[in-house]
Tab-separated table of C-alpha atoms in Angstrom:
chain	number	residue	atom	x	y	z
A	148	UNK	CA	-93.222	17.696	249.721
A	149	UNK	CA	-90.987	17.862	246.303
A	150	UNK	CA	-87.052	17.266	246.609
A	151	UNK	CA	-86.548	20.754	246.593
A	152	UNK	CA	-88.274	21.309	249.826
A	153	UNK	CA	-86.537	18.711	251.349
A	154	UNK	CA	-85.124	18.952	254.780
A	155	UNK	CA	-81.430	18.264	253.105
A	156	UNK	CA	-81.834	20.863	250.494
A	157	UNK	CA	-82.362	23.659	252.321
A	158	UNK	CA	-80.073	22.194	255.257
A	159	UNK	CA	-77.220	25.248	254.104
A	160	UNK	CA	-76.409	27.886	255.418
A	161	UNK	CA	-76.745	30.699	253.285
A	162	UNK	CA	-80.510	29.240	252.898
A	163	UNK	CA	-81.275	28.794	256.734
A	164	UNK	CA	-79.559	32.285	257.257
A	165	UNK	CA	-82.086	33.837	254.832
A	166	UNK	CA	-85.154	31.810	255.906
A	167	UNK	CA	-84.150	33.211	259.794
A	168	UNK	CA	-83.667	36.490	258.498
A	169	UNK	CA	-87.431	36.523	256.895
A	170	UNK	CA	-88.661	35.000	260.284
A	171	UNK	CA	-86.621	38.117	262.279
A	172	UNK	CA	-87.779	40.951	259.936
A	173	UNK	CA	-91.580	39.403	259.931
A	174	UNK	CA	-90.940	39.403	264.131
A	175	UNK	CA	-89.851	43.174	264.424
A	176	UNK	CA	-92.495	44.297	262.383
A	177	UNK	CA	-94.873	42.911	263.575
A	178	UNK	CA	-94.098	43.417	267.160
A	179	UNK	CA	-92.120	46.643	266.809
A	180	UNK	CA	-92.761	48.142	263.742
A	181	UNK	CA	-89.543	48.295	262.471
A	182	UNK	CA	-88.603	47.348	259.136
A	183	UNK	CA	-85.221	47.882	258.241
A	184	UNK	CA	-82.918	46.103	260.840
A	185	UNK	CA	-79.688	44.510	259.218
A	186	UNK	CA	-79.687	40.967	260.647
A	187	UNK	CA	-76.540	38.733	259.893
A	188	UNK	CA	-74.549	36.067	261.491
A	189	UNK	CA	-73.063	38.209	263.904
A	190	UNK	CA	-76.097	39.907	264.758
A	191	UNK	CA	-77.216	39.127	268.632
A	192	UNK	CA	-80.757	38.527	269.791
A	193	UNK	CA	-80.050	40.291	272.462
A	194	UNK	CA	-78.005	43.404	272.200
A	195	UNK	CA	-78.745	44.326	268.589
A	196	UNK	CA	-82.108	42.851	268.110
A	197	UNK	CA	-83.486	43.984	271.908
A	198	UNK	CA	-85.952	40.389	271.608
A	199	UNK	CA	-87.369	39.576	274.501
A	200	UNK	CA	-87.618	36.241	276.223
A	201	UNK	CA	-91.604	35.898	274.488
A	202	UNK	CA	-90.281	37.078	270.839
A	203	UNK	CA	-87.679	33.741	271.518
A	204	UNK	CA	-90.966	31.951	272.282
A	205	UNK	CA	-92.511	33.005	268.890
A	206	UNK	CA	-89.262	32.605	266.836
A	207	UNK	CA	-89.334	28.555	268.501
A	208	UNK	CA	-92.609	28.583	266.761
A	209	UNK	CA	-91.567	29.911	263.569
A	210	UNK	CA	-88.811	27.383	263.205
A	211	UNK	CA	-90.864	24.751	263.789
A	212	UNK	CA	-93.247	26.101	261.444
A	213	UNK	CA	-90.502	25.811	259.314
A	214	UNK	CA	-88.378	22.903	259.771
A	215	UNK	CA	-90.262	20.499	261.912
A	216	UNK	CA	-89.793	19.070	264.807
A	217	UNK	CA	-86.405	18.587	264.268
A	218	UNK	CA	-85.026	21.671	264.969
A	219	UNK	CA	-85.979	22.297	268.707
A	220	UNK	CA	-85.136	25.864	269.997
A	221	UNK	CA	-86.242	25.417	273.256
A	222	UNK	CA	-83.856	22.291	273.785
A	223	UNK	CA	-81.438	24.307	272.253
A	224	UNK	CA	-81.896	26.984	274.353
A	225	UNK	CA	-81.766	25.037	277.261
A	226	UNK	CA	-78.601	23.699	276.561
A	227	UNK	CA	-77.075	26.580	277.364
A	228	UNK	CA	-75.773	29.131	280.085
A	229	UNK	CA	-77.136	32.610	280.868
A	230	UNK	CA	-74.483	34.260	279.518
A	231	UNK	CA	-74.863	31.882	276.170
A	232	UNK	CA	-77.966	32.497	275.788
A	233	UNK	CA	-77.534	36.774	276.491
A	234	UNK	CA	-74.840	36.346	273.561
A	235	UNK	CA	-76.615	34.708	271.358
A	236	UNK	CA	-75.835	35.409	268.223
A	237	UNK	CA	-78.013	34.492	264.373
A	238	UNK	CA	-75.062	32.966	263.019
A	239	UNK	CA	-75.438	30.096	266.340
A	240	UNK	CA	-79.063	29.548	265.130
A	241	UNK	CA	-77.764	28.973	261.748
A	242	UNK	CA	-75.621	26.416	263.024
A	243	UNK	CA	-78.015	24.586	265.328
A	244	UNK	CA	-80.582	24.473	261.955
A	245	UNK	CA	-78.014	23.234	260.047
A	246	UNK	CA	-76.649	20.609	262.038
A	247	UNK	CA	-80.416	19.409	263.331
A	248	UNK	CA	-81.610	19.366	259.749
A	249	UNK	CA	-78.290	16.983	258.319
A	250	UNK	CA	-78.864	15.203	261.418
A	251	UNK	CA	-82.807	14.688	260.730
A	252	UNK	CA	-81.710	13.496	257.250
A	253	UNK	CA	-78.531	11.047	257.976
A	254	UNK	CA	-80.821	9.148	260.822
């Protein structure tokens, strides 16, 4: 792994944002064909994306893919209430990467 692939180099979030956005568009196209949905931070999973609870399951995948085991969706996830997780927004991902990623690198 060079420095620029470290965990703290990509651990903004304009770079996590567009990393999650590539993982989102890759999702709805391959699932749903659809190629031209505007994701940003306020974008929801739920009401403007329409993911379903297995496209959540793939995206946990895809993160990890990504960042490692240090960014956990599910545990993320299951911190949270229904109504959290129905709200859900890209720009709380973003966060969560963030955060896990300085975290990952500080301990």
């Amino acid at each position: 792994m060079t420095t620029s692939q470290s965990p703290l180099a990509r651990a903004d979030e304009e770079s996590v944002l567009a990393d999650i956005t590539r993982m989102l568009a890759a999702l709805l196209e391959d699932e749903y064909g659809l190629d031209d949905v505007e994701i940003g931070m306020t974008t929801t999973f739920n009401r403007d994306l329409e993911l379903e609870s297995i496209d959540l399951v793939t995206l946990a995948g895809l993160l990890e893919e990504r960042y490692g085991r240090q960014v956990n969706f599910a545990e993320f996830l299951a911190g949270m209430e229904f109504d959290e997780i129905i709200e859900l927004t890209v720009g709380r991902l973003v966060e969560y990467v963030v955060q896990s990623l300085k975290a990952a690198e500080a301990g």
